[in-house]
Tab-separated table of C-alpha atoms and ligand atoms in Angstrom:
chain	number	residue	atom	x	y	z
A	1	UNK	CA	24.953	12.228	20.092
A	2	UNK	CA	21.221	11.605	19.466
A	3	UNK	CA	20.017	12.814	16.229
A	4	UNK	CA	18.496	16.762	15.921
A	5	UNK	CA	14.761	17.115	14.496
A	6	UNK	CA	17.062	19.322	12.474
A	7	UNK	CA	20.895	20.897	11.899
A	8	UNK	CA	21.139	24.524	12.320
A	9	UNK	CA	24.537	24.234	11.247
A	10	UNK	CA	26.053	26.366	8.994
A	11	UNK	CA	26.428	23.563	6.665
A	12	UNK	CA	22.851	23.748	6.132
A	13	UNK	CA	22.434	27.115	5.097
A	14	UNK	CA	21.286	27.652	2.121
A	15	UNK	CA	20.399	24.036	1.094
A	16	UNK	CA	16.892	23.368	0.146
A	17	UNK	CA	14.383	22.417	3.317
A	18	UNK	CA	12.607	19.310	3.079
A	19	UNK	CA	10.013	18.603	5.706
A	20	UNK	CA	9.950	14.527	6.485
A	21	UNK	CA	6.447	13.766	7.412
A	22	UNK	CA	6.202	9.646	8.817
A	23	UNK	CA	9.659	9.363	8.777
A	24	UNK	CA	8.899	7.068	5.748
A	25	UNK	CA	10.884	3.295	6.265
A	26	UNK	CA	13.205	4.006	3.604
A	27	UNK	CA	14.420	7.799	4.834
A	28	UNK	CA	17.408	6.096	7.450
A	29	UNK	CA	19.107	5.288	3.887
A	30	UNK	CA	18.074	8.000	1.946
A	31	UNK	CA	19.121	10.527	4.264
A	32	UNK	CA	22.574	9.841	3.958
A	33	UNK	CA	22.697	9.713	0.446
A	34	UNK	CA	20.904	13.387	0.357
A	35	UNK	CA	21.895	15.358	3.134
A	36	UNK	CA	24.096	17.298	1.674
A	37	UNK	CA	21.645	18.427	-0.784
A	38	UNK	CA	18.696	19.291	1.161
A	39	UNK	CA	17.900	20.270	4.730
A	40	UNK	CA	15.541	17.684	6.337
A	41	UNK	CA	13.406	18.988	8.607
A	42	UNK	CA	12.617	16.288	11.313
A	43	UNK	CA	9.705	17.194	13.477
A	44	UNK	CA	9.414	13.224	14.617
A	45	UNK	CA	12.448	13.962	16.885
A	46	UNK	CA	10.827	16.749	18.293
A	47	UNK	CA	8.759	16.786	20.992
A	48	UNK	CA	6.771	19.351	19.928
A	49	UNK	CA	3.349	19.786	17.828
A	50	UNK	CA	3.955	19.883	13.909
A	51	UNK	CA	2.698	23.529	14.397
A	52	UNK	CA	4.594	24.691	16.847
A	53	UNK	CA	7.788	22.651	15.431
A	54	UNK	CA	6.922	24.654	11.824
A	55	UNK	CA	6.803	28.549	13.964
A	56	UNK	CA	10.577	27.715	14.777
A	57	UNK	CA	11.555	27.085	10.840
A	58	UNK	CA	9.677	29.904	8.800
A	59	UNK	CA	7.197	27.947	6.691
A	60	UNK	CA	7.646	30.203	4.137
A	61	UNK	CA	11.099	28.948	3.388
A	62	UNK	CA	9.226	25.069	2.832
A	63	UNK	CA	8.866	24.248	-0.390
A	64	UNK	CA	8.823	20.651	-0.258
A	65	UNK	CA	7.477	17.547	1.911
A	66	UNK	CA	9.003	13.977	1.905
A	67	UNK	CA	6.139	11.601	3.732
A	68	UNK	CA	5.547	8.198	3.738
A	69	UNK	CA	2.005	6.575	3.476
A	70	UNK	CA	1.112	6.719	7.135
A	71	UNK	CA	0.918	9.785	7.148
A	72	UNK	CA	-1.969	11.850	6.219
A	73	UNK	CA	-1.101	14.943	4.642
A	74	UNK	CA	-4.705	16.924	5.376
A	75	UNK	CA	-5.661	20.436	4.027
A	76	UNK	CA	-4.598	21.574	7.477
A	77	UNK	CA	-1.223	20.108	7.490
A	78	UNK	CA	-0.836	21.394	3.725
A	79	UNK	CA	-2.303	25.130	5.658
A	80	UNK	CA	1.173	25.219	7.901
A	81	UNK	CA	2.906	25.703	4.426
A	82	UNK	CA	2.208	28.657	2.588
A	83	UNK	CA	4.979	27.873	0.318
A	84	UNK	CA	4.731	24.332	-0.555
A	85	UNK	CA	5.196	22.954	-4.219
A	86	UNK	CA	6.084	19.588	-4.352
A	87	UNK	CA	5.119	16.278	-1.857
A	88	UNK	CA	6.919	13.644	-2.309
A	89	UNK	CA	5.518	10.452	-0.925
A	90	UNK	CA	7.562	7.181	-1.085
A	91	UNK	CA	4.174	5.127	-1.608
A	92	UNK	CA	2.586	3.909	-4.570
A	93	UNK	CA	-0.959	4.798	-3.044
A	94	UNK	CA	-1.823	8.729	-2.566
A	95	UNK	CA	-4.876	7.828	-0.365
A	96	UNK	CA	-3.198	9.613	2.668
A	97	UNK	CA	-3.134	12.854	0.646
A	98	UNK	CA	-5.671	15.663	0.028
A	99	UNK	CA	-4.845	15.328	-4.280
A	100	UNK	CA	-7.641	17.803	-4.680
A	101	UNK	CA	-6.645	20.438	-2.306
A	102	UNK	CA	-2.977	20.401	-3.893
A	103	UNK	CA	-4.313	20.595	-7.179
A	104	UNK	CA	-6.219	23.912	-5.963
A	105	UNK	CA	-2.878	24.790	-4.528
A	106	UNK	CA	-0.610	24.074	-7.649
A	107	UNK	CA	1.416	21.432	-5.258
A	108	UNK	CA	2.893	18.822	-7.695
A	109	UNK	CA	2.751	15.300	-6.202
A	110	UNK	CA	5.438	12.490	-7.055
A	111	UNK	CA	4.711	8.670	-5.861
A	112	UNK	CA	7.031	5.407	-6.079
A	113	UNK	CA	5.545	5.441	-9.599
A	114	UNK	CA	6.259	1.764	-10.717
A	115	UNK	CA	8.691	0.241	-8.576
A	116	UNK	CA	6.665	-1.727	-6.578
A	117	UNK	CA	4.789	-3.280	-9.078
A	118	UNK	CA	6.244	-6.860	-9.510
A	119	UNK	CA	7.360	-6.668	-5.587
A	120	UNK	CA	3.198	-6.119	-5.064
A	121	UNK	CA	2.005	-8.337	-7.423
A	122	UNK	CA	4.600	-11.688	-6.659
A	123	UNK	CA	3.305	-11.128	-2.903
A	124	UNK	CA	-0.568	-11.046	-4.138
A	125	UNK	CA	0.161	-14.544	-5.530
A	126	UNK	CA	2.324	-15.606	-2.898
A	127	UNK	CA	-0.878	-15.027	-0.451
A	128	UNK	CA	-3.136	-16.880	-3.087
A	129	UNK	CA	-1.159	-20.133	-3.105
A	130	UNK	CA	-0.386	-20.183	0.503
A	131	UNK	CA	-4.357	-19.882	1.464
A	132	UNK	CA	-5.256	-21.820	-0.914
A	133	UNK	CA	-2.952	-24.307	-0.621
A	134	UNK	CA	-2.497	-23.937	3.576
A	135	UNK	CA	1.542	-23.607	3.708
A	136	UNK	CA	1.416	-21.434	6.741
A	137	UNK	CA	-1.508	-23.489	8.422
A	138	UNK	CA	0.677	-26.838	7.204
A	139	UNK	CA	3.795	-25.231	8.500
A	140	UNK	CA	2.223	-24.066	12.331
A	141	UNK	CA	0.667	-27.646	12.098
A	142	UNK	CA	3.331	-29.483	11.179
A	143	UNK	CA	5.551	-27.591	13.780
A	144	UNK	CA	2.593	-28.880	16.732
A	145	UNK	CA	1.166	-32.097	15.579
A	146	UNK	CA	4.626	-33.476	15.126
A	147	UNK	CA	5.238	-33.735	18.792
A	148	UNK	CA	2.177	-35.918	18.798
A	149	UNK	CA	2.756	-37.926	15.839
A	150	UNK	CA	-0.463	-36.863	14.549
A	151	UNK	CA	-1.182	-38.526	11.090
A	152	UNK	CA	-0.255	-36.480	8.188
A	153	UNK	CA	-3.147	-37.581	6.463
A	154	UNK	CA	-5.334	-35.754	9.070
A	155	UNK	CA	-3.719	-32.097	7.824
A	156	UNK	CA	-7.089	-30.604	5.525
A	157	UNK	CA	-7.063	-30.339	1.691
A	158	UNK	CA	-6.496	-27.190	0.225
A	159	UNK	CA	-7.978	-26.087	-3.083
A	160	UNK	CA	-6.497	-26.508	-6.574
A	161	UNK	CA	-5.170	-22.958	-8.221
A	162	UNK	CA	-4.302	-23.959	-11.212
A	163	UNK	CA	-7.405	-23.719	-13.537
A	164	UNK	CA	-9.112	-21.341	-10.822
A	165	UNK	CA	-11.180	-17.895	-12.738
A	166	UNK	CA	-9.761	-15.191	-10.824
A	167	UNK	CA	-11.258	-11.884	-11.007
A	168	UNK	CA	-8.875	-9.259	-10.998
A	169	UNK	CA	-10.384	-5.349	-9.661
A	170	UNK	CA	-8.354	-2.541	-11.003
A	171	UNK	CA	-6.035	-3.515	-13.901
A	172	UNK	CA	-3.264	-0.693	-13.911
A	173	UNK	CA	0.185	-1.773	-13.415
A	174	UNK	CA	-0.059	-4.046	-10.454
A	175	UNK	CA	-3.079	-5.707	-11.387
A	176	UNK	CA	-1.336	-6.632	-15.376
A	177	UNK	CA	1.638	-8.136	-13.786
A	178	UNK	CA	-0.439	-10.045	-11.470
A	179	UNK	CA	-2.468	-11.575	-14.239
A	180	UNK	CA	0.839	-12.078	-15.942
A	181	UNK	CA	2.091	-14.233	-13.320
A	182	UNK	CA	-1.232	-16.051	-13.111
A	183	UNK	CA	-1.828	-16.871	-16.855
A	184	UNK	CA	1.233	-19.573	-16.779
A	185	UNK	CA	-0.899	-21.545	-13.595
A	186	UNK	CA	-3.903	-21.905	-16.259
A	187	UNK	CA	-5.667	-19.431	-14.370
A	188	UNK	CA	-8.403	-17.423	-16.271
A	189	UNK	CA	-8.850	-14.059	-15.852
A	190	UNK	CA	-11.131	-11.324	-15.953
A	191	UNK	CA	-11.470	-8.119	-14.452
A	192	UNK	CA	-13.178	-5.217	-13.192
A	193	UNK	CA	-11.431	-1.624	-13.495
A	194	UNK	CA	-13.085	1.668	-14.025
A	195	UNK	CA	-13.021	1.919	-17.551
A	196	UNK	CA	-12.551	-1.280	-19.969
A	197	UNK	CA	-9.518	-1.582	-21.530
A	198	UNK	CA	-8.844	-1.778	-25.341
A	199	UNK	CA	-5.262	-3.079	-25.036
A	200	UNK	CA	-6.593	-6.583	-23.182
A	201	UNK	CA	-8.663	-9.793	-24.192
A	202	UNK	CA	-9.421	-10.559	-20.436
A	203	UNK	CA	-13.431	-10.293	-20.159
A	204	UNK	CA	-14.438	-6.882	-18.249
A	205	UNK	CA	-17.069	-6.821	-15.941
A	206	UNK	CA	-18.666	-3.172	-15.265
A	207	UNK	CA	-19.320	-4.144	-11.731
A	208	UNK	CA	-17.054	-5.773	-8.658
A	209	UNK	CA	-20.378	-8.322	-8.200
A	210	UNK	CA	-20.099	-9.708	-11.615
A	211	UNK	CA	-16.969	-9.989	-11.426
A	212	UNK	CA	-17.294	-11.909	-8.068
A	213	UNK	CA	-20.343	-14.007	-9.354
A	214	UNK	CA	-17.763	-15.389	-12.301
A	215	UNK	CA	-15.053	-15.840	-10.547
A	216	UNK	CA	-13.278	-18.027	-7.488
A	217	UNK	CA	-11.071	-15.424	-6.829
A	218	UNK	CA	-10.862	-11.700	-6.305
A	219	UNK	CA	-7.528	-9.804	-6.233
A	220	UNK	CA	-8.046	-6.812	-5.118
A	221	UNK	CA	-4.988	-4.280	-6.750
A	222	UNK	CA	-6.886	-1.031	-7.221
A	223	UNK	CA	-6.201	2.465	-5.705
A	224	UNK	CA	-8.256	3.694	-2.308
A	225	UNK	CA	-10.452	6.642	-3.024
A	226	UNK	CA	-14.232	8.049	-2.872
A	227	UNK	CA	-15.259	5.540	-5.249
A	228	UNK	CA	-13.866	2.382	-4.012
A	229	UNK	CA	-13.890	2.404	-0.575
A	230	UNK	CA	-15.594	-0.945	0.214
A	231	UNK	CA	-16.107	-1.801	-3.061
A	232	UNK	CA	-15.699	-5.338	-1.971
A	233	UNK	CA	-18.632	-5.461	0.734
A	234	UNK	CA	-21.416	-8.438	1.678
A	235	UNK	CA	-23.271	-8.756	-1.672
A	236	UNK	CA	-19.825	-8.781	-3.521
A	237	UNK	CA	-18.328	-11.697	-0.792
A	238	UNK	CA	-22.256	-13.498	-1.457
A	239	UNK	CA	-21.804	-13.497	-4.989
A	240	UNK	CA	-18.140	-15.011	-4.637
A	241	UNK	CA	-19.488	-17.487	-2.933
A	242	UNK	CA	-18.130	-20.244	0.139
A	243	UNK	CA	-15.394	-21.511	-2.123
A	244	UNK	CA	-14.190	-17.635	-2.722
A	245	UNK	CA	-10.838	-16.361	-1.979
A	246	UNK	CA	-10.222	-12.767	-1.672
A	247	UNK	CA	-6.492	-10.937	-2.009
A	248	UNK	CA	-6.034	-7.933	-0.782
A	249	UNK	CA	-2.949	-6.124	-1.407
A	250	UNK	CA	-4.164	-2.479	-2.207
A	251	UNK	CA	-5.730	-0.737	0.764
A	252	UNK	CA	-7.396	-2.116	4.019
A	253	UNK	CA	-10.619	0.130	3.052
A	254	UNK	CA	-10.883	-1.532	-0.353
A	255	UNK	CA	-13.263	-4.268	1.730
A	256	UNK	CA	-15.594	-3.958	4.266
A	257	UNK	CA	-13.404	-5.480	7.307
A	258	UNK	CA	-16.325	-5.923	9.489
A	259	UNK	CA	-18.266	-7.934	6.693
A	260	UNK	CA	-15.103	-10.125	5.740
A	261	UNK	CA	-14.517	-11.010	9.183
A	262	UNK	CA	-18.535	-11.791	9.284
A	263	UNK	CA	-18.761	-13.938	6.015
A	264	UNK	CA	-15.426	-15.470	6.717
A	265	UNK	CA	-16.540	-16.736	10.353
A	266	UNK	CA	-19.562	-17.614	8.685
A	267	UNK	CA	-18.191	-20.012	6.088
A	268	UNK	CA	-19.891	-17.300	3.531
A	269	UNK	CA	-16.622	-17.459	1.800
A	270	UNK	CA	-13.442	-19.510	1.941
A	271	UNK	CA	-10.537	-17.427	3.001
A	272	UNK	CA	-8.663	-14.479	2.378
A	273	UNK	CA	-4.961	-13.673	2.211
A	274	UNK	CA	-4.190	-9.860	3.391
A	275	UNK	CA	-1.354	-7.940	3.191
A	276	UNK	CA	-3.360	-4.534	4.378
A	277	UNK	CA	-6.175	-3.767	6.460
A	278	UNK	CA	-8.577	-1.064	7.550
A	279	UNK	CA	-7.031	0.814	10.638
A	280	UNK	CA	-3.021	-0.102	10.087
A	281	UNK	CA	-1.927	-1.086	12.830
A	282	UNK	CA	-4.846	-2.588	13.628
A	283	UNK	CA	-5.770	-6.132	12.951
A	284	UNK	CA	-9.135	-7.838	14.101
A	285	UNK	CA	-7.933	-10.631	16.754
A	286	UNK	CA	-10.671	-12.947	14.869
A	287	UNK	CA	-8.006	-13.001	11.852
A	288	UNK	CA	-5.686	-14.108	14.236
A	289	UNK	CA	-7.724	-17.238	15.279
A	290	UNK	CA	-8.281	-18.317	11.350
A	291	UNK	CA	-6.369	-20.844	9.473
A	292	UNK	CA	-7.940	-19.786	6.188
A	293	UNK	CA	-6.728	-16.685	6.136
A	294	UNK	CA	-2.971	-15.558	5.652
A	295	UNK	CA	-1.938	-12.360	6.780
A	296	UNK	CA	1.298	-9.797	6.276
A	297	UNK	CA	1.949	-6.389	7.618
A	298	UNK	CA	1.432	-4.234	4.784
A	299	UNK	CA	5.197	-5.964	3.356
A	300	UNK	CA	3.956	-6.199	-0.098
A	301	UNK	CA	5.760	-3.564	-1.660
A	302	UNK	CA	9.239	-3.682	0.370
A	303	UNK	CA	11.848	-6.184	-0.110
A	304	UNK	CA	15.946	-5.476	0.179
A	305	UNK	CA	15.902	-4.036	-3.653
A	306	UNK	CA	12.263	-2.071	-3.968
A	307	UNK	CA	13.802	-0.256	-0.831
A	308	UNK	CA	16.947	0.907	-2.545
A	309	UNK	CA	14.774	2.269	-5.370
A	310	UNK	CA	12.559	3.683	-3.072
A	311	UNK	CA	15.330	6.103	-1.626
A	312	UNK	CA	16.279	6.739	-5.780
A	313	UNK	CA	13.235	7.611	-6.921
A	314	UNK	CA	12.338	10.091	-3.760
A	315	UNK	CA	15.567	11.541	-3.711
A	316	UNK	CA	15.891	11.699	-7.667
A	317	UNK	CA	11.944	13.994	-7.321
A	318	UNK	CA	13.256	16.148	-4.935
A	319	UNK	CA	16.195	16.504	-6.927
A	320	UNK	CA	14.632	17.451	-9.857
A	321	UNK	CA	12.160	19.348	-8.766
A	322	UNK	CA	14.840	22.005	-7.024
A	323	UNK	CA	16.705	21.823	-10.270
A	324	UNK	CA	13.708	22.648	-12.678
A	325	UNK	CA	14.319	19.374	-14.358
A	326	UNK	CA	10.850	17.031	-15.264
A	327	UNK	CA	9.782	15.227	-12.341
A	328	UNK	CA	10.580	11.241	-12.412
A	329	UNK	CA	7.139	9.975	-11.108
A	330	UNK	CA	4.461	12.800	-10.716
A	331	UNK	CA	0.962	11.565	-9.956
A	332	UNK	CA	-1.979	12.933	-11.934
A	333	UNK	CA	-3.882	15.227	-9.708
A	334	UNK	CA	-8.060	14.966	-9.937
A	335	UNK	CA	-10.285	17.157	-11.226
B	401	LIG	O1	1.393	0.101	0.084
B	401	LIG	C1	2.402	0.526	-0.347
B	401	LIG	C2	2.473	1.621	-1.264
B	401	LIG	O2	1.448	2.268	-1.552
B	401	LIG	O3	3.594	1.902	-1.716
């Protein structure tokens, strides 16, 4: 039997409802684990508008959202629930929520907290060495030119990591485990974040240009929000200069897509490995046609074990939350 957008059965009654917003990737294992705790709410079976989907199950009986980061959670979704005190989103990144207009609201707001972080940050180098070393351009040549017994000399160089100054832009969690994994390759880094930090050694630079204009490399692990939506834009990818190599695993809107795509086709810098981009599921078809550039679809954060934690930590919020317990991850809502 295919599955119900949700169970009116009398099983249900009286359990929590959760409204799923996405479905977020990880909610085919956490629902099992959970459903006979709460009452999912599945509008993404229906066929019918969120709106009209919410007249049929009372808003005022919602008290909490599960969503995943695809889907934005506006003011006027947040509207269809008079009742809502807790979202739940099974992202690191809150960009695709309106923080301020649940802080007016007094809706508490849980993430994946840390989980991700050394998931994230091992894929942020993993993109560095394979652009700058070519593995997936040696690998789709090496798959072609064999045929022809092409030289092997003829394959380009790469560039050297070890020894490179990468710049690192927003040093929270992510970013300190990526430097961590970078410091043993001789790397030296340095950082831009929005305030300097008194517990590290690494050089601060108050602005993303400075930071580009000492460095070789730019990874790019800082949250999506009013102030640093394409922080990384032309006069940042000038100042890294044609050697440069940007990471991006944060958010697509951390860099100026059109721009990179400009000043990468124009040799204005030297390649870029990206694991997000601007408009998910979008990517620009010149990417495609690159072999300095390394791409990944938004994978950073999930592999076989981040995923099992994923469901924990979701589940374990809405768990506490309907049991008046502390939340395990709440996010800290802006002025
Ligand atoms: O991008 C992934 C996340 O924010 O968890």
């Amino acid at each position: 039997m295919a599955e119900e957008a949700y169970n009116s059965s009398s099983e249900m009654k009286g359990l929590p409802k959760v409204l799923v917003l996405g479905p977020p990737l990880s909610f085919s294992s956490l629902q099992p684990l959970y459903s006979h705790k709460f009452h999912f709410l599945k509008p993404h079976l229906s066929d019918l508008s969120l709106q009209h989907f919410l007249q049929i199950h009372h808003p005022p009986s919602i008290a909490a959202i599960l969503c995943s980061p695809n889907y934005s959670v506006t003011a006027e979704v947040l509207r269809l629930l008079p009742s809502l005190r807790l979202l739940v989103t099974t992202s690191i990144g809150t960009d695709h929520i309106d923080l301020r207009e649940c802080r007016r609201r007094g809706i508490q707001v849980t993430s994946a907290g840390a989980i991700f972080s050394e998931d994230v940050a091992d894929m942020a180098v993993a993109l560095l060495i394979d652009g700058m070393r070519k593995i997936s351009a040696a690998d789709r040549w090496l798959r072609t030119q064999n045929r022809h017994n092409t030289p092997w000399h003829l394959f380009p160089l790469g560039s050297k990591l070890s020894g490179k100054q990468v710049g690192i832009v927003g040093l929270g969690r992510i970013g300190m485990e990526v430097a961590k994994r970078l410091e043993p390759f001789g790397c030296i880094i340095s950082y831009n974040s929005k305030h300097k930090k008194t517990t590290v050694s690494y050089p601060f630079y108050p602005t993303v240009v400075e930071l580009a204009t000492n460095c070789g490399v730019l990874v790019l692990c800082c949250e999506l929000n009013e102030q640093t939506k394409h922080i990384i834009n032309r006069e940042v990818m000038l100042a890294l200069g044609k050697g440069g190599f940007i990471v991006n695993i944060g958010r697509g809107g951390l860099i100026d897509e059109k721009e990179l795509v400009k000043c990468l086709m124009e040799g204005e810098i030297g390649g870029a490995g990206l694991d997000v981009f601007e408009n998910e599921p979008r990517v620009p078809q010149e990417l495609f046609e690159m072999n300095n550039v390394v791409l990944s679809p938004h994978a950073a954060a999930i592999t076989e074990e981040s995923f099992m934690n994923m469901c924990e930590v979701a589940g374990g919020n809405l768990e506490a939350f309907f049991s008046n317990k502390p939340l395990i991850s709440p996010v800290t809502l802006p002025e």
